[in-house]
Coordinates of C-alpha atoms and ligand atoms in Angstrom, one line a residue:
X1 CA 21.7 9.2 -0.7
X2 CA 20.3 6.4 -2.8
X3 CA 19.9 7.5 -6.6
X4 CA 20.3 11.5 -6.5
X5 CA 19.8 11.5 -10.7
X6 CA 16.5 10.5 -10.2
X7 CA 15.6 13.0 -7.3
X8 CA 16.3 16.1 -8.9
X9 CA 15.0 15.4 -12.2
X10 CA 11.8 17.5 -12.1
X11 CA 10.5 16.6 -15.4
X12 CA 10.8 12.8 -15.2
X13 CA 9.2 13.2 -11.7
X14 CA 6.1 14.9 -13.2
X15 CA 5.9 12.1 -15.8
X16 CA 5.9 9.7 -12.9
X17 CA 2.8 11.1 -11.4
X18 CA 1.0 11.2 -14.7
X19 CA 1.3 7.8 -14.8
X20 CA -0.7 7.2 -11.7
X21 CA 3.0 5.9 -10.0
X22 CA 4.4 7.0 -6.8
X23 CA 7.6 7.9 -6.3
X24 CA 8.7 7.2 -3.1
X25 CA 12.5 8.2 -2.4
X26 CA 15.0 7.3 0.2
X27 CA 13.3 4.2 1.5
X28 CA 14.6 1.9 3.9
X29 CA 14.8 -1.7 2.0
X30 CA 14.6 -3.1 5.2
X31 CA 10.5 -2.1 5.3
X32 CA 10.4 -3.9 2.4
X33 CA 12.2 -7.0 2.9
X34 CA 10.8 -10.3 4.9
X35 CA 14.4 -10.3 6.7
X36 CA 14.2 -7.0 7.9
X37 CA 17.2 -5.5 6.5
X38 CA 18.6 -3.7 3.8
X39 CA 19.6 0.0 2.8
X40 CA 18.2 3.5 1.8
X41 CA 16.6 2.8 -2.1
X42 CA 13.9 4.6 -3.8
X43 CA 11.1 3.2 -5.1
X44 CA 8.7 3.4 -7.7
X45 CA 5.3 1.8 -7.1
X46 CA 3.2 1.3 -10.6
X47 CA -0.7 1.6 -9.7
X48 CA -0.9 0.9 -13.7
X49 CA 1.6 -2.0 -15.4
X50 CA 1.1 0.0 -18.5
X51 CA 3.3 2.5 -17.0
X52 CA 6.2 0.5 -17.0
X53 CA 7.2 0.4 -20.6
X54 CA 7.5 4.5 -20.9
X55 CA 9.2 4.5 -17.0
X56 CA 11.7 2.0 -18.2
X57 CA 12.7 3.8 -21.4
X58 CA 12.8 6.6 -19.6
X59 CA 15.5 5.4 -17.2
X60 CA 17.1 3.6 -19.6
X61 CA 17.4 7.0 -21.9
X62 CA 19.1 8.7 -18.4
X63 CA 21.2 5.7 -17.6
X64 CA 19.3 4.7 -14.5
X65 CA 19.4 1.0 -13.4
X66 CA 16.4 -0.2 -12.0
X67 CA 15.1 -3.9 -10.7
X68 CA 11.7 -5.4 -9.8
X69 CA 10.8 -5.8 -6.4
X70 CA 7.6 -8.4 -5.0
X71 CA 6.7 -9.0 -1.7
X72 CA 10.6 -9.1 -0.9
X73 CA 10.1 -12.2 1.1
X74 CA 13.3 -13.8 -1.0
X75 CA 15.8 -11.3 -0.7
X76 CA 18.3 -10.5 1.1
X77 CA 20.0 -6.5 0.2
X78 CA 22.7 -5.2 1.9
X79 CA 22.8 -2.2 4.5
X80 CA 24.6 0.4 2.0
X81 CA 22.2 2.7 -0.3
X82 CA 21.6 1.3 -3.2
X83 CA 21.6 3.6 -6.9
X84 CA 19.8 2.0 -9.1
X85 CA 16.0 2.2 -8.3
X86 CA 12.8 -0.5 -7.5
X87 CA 10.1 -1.0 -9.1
X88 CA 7.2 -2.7 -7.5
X89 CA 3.8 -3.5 -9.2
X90 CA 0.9 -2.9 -7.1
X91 CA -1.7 -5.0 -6.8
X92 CA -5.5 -4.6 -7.6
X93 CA -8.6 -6.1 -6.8
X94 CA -9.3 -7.3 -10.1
X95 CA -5.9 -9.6 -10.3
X96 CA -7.5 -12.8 -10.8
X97 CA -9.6 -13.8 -14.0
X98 CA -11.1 -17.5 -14.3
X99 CA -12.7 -19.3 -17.9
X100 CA -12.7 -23.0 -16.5
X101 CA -9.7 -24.6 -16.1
X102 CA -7.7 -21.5 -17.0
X103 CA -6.5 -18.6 -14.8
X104 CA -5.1 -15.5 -15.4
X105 CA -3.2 -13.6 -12.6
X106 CA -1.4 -10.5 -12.6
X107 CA 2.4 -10.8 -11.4
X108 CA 1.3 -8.4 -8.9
X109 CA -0.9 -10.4 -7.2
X110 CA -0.5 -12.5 -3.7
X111 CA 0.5 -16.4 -4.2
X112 CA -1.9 -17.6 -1.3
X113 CA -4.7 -15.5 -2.1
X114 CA -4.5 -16.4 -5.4
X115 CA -4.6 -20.2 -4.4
X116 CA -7.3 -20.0 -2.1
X117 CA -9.3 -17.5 -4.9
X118 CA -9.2 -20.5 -7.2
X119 CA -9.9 -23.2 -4.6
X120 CA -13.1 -21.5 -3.9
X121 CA -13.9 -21.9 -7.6
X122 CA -13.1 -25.6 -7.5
X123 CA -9.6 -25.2 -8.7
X124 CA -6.9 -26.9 -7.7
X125 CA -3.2 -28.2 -8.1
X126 CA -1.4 -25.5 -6.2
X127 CA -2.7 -26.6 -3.0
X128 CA 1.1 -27.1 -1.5
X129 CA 1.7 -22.8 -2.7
X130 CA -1.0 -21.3 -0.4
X131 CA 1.5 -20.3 2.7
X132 CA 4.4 -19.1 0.5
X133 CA 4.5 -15.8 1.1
X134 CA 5.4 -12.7 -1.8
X135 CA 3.5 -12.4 -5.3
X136 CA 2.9 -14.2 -8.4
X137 CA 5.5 -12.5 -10.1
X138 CA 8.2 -13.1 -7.3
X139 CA 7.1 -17.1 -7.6
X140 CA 7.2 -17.2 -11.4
X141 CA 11.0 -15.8 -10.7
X142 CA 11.9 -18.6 -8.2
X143 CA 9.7 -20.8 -9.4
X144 CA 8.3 -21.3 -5.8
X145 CA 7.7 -24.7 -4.7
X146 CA 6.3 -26.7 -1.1
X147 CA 4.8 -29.6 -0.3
X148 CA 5.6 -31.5 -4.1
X149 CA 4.0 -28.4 -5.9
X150 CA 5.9 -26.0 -8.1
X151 CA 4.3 -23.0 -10.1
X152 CA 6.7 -23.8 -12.9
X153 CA 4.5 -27.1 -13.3
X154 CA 0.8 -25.1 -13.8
X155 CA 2.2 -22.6 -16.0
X156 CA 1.3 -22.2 -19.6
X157 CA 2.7 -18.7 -20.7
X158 CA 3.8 -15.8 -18.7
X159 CA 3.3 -12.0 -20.3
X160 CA 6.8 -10.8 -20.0
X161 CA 8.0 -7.1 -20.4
X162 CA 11.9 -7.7 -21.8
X163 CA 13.7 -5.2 -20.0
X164 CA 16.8 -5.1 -23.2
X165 CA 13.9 -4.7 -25.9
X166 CA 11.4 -2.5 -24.0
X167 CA 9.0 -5.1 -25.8
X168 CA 6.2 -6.9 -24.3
X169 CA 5.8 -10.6 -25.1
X170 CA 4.0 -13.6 -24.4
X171 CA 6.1 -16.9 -23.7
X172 CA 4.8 -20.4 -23.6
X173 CA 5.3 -22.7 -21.3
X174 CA 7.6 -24.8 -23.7
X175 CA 9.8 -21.2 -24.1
X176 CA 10.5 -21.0 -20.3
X177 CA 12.7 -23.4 -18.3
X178 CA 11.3 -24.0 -15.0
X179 CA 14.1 -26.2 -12.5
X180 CA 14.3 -26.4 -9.1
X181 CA 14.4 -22.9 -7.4
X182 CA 15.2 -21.3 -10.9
X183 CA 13.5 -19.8 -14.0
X184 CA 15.4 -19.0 -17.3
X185 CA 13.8 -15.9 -17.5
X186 CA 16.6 -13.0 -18.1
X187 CA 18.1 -10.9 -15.0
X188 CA 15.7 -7.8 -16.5
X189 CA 12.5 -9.6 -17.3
X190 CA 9.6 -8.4 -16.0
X191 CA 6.6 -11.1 -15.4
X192 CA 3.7 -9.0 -16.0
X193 CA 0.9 -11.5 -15.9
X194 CA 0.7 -15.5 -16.2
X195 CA -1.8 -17.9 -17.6
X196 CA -2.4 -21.2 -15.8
X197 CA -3.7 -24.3 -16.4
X198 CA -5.2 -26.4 -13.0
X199 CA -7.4 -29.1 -12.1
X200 CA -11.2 -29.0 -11.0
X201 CA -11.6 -30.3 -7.7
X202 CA -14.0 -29.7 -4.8
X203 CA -13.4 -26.7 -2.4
X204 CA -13.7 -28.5 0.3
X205 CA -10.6 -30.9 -0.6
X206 CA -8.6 -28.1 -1.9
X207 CA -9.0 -26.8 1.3
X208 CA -8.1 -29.7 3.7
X209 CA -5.0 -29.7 1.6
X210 CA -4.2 -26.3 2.2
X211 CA -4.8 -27.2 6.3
X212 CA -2.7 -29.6 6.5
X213 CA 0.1 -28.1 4.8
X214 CA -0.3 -24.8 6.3
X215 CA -0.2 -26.7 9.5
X216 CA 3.1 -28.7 9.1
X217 CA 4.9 -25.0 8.2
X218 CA 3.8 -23.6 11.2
X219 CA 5.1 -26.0 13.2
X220 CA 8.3 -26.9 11.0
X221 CA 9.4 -23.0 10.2
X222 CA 10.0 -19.9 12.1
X223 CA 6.9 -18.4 10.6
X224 CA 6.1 -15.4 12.9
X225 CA 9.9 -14.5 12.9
X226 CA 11.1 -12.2 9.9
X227 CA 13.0 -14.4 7.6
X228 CA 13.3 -15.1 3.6
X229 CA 12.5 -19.0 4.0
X230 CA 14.8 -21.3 3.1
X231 CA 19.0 -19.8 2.8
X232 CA 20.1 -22.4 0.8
X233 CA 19.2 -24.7 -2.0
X234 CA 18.8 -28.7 -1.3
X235 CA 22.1 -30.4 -2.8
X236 CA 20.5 -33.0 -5.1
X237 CA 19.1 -35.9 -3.0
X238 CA 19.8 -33.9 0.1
X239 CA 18.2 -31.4 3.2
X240 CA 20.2 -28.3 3.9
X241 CA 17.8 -28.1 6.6
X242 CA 19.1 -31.8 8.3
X243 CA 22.9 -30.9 7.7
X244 CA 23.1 -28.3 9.4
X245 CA 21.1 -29.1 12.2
X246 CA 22.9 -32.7 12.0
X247 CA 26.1 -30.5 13.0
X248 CA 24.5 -29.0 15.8
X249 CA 24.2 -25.4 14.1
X250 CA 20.6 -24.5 15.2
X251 CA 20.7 -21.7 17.6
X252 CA 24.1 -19.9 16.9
X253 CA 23.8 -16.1 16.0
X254 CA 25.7 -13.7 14.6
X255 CA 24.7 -10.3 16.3
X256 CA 20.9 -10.6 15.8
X257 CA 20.6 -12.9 13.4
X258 CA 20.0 -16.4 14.4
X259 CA 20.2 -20.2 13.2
X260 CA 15.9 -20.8 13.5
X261 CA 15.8 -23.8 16.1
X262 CA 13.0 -24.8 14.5
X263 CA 14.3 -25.0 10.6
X264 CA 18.3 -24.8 10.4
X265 CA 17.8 -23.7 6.7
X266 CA 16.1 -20.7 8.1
X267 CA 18.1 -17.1 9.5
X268 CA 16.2 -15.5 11.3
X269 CA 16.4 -12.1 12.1
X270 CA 15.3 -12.1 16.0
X271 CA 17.1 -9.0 17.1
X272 CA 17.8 -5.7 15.1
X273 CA 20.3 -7.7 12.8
X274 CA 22.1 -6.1 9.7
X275 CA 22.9 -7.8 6.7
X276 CA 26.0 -8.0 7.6
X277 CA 24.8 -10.6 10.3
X278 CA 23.3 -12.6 8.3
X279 CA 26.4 -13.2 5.7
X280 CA 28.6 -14.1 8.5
X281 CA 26.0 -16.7 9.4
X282 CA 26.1 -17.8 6.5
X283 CA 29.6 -18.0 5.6
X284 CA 29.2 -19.9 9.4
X285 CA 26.8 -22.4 7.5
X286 CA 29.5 -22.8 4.4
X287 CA 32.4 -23.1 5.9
X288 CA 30.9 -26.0 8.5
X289 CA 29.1 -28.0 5.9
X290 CA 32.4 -27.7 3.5
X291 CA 34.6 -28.9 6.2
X292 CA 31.7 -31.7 7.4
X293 CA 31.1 -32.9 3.8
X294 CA 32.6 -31.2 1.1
X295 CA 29.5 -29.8 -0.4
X296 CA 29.8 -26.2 -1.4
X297 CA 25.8 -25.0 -0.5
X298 CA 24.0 -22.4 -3.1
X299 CA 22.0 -19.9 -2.2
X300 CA 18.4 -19.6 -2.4
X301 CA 17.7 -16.0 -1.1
X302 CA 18.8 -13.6 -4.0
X303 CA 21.6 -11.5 -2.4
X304 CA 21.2 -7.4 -3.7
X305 CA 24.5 -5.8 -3.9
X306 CA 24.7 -2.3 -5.2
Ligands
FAD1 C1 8.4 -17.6 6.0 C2 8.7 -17.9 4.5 C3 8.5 -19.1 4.0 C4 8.8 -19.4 2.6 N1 8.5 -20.6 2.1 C5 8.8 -20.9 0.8 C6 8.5 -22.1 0.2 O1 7.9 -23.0 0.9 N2 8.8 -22.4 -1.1 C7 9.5 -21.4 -1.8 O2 9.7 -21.6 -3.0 N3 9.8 -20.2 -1.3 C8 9.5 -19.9 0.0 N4 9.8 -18.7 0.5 C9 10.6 -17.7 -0.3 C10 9.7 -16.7 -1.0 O3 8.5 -16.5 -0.4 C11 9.4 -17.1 -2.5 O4 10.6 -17.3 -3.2 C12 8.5 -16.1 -3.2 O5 8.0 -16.7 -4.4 C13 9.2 -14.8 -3.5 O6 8.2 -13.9 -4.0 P1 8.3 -12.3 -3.8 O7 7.2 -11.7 -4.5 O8 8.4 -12.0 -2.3 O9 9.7 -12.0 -4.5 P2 10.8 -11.0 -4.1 O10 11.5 -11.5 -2.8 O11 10.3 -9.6 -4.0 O12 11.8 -11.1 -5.3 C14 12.5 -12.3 -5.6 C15 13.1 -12.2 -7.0 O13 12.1 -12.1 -7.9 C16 12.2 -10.9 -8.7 N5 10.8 -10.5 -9.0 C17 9.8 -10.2 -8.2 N6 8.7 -9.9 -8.9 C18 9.0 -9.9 -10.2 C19 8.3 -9.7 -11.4 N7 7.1 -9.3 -11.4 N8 9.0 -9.8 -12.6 C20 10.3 -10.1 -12.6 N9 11.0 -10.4 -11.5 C21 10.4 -10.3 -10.3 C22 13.0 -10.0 -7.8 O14 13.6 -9.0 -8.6 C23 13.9 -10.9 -7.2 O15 15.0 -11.2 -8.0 C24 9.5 -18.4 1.9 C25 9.7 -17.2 2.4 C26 9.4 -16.9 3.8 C27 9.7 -15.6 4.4

């Protein structure tokens, strides 16, 4: 049973549905998640972003936790229910807003459609974005990054709903510390929309740009298998990718999860694998490249525990 607080609480149920949100309990994670795993949760989806400041005070007044979840192509939650409850912003068609060089995009939205939306208005500088998968809200998190592009680098404020406050407030671009794979935005921050500035440029560049780098990931990553990209961070000067696969790593499994033979940075989940799987895959991974070099590897996929 995933959060039974929640569930029988009629009246904050009905509030739910006024809000134009569905509530949608005893989910399987795993429906959610890129890798394919993951247990029961329930989930709120928000049809109306307004709805989340009342939603959240309302939790918070009945003491249930709750966490955003995107596109859920960069985590990785473990097979037990989880209590506390998601939250997922749905996206709409009118995401995207252009005034020349500026663009403002709703957290909720798709990264690659939102890079080939402002391609065909002549934008560009997020060319190396367009096949990473999840929402602009997820990437903002993670700062996303491919192919010498990160979102962190195009950003010049980010609406933010502070979880602790219940306030809603804009940060500029000097307020937010963007690093590899890493924002300093706080555990219960909620990116509600950003504001970013890019670069005119023909469509028809921006769009051989895209090719080609939408054409070296499909034939250096494991992209029709379920996955969450890339495990583990790069050490500093370093491929995770070439250390493991320099120690011969690509192709082990754990029960259904499998080393990608095409990216060693990539677990792939080829055959009904649990979570479980995949963490002793990837203690595998640590424990080789600890012995081989020393190097204790960080994870990039954001592990949910309950
Ligand atoms: C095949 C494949 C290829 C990939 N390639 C790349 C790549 O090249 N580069 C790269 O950087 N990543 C890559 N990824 C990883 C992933 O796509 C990115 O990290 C992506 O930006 C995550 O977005 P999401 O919406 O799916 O986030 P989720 O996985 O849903 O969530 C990730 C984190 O962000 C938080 N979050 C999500 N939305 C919000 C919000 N609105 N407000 C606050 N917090 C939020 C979640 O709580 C969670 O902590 C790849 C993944 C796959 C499956």
């Amino acid at each position: 049973m995933s959060n039974v607080t929640l569930r029988n609480d009629t009246e904050l149920l009905r509030q739910i549905a006024g809000w134009q949100a569905d509530y949608k309990p005893g989910e399987r994670l795993a429906d959610y998640a890129s890798l394919g795993v993951g247990g029961e949760a329930d989930l709120i989806v928000l049809r109306d972003h307004a709805a989340l400041e009342p939603l959240a005070a309302a939790l918070r007044e009945r003491g249930i936790a709750w966490q955003l979840i995107g596109g859920g192509t960069n985590i990785l939650p473990v097979d037990e229910p989880f209590t506390r409850v998601f939250l997922h912003l749905a996206p709409s068609k009118n995401d995207v807003t252009i005034e020349g060089r500026n663009v403002s995009v709703s957290a909720a939205a798709s990264l690659g459609r939102t890079v080939t939306y402002c391609a065909k208005n002549n934008l560009g500088g997020i060319e190396g974005l367009a096949g990473v998968p999840g929402s602009v809200g997820g990437a903002l998190r993670m700062n996303a990054g491919a192919y010498g592009t990160q979102i962190g680098a195009v950003v010049r404020s980010v609406t933010v709903f502070r979880g602790v406050s219940g306030k809603i407030e804009e940060l500029t671009a000097d307020r937010i510390g963007f690093q590899y794979r890493h924002s300093s935005f706080a555990p219960d921050d909620v990116m509600l929309a950003v504001r970013l500035e890019l670069n005119e440029r023909p469509f028809a560049e921006i769009m051989e740009d895209i090719k080609r780098c939408n054409e070296k990931r499909r034939t250096s990553q494991p992209v029709k298998e379920k996955s969450a990209g890339c495990i583990f961070k790069n050490p500093p000067g370093l491929s995770t990718g070439k250390l493991i696969d320099d120690l011969g790593l690509k192709g082990f499994r754990e029960g259904g999860a499998v080393i990608s033979e095409r990216h060693a940075n990539f677990i792939v989940n080829r055959d009904h694998a649990t979570a479980a799987d995949i963490f002793r895959l990837m203690d595998r991974i640590r424990d080789t490249i600890r012995k081989a070099h020393g190097i204790e590897l960080e994870e990039e996929v954001i592990v949910w525990k309950n």
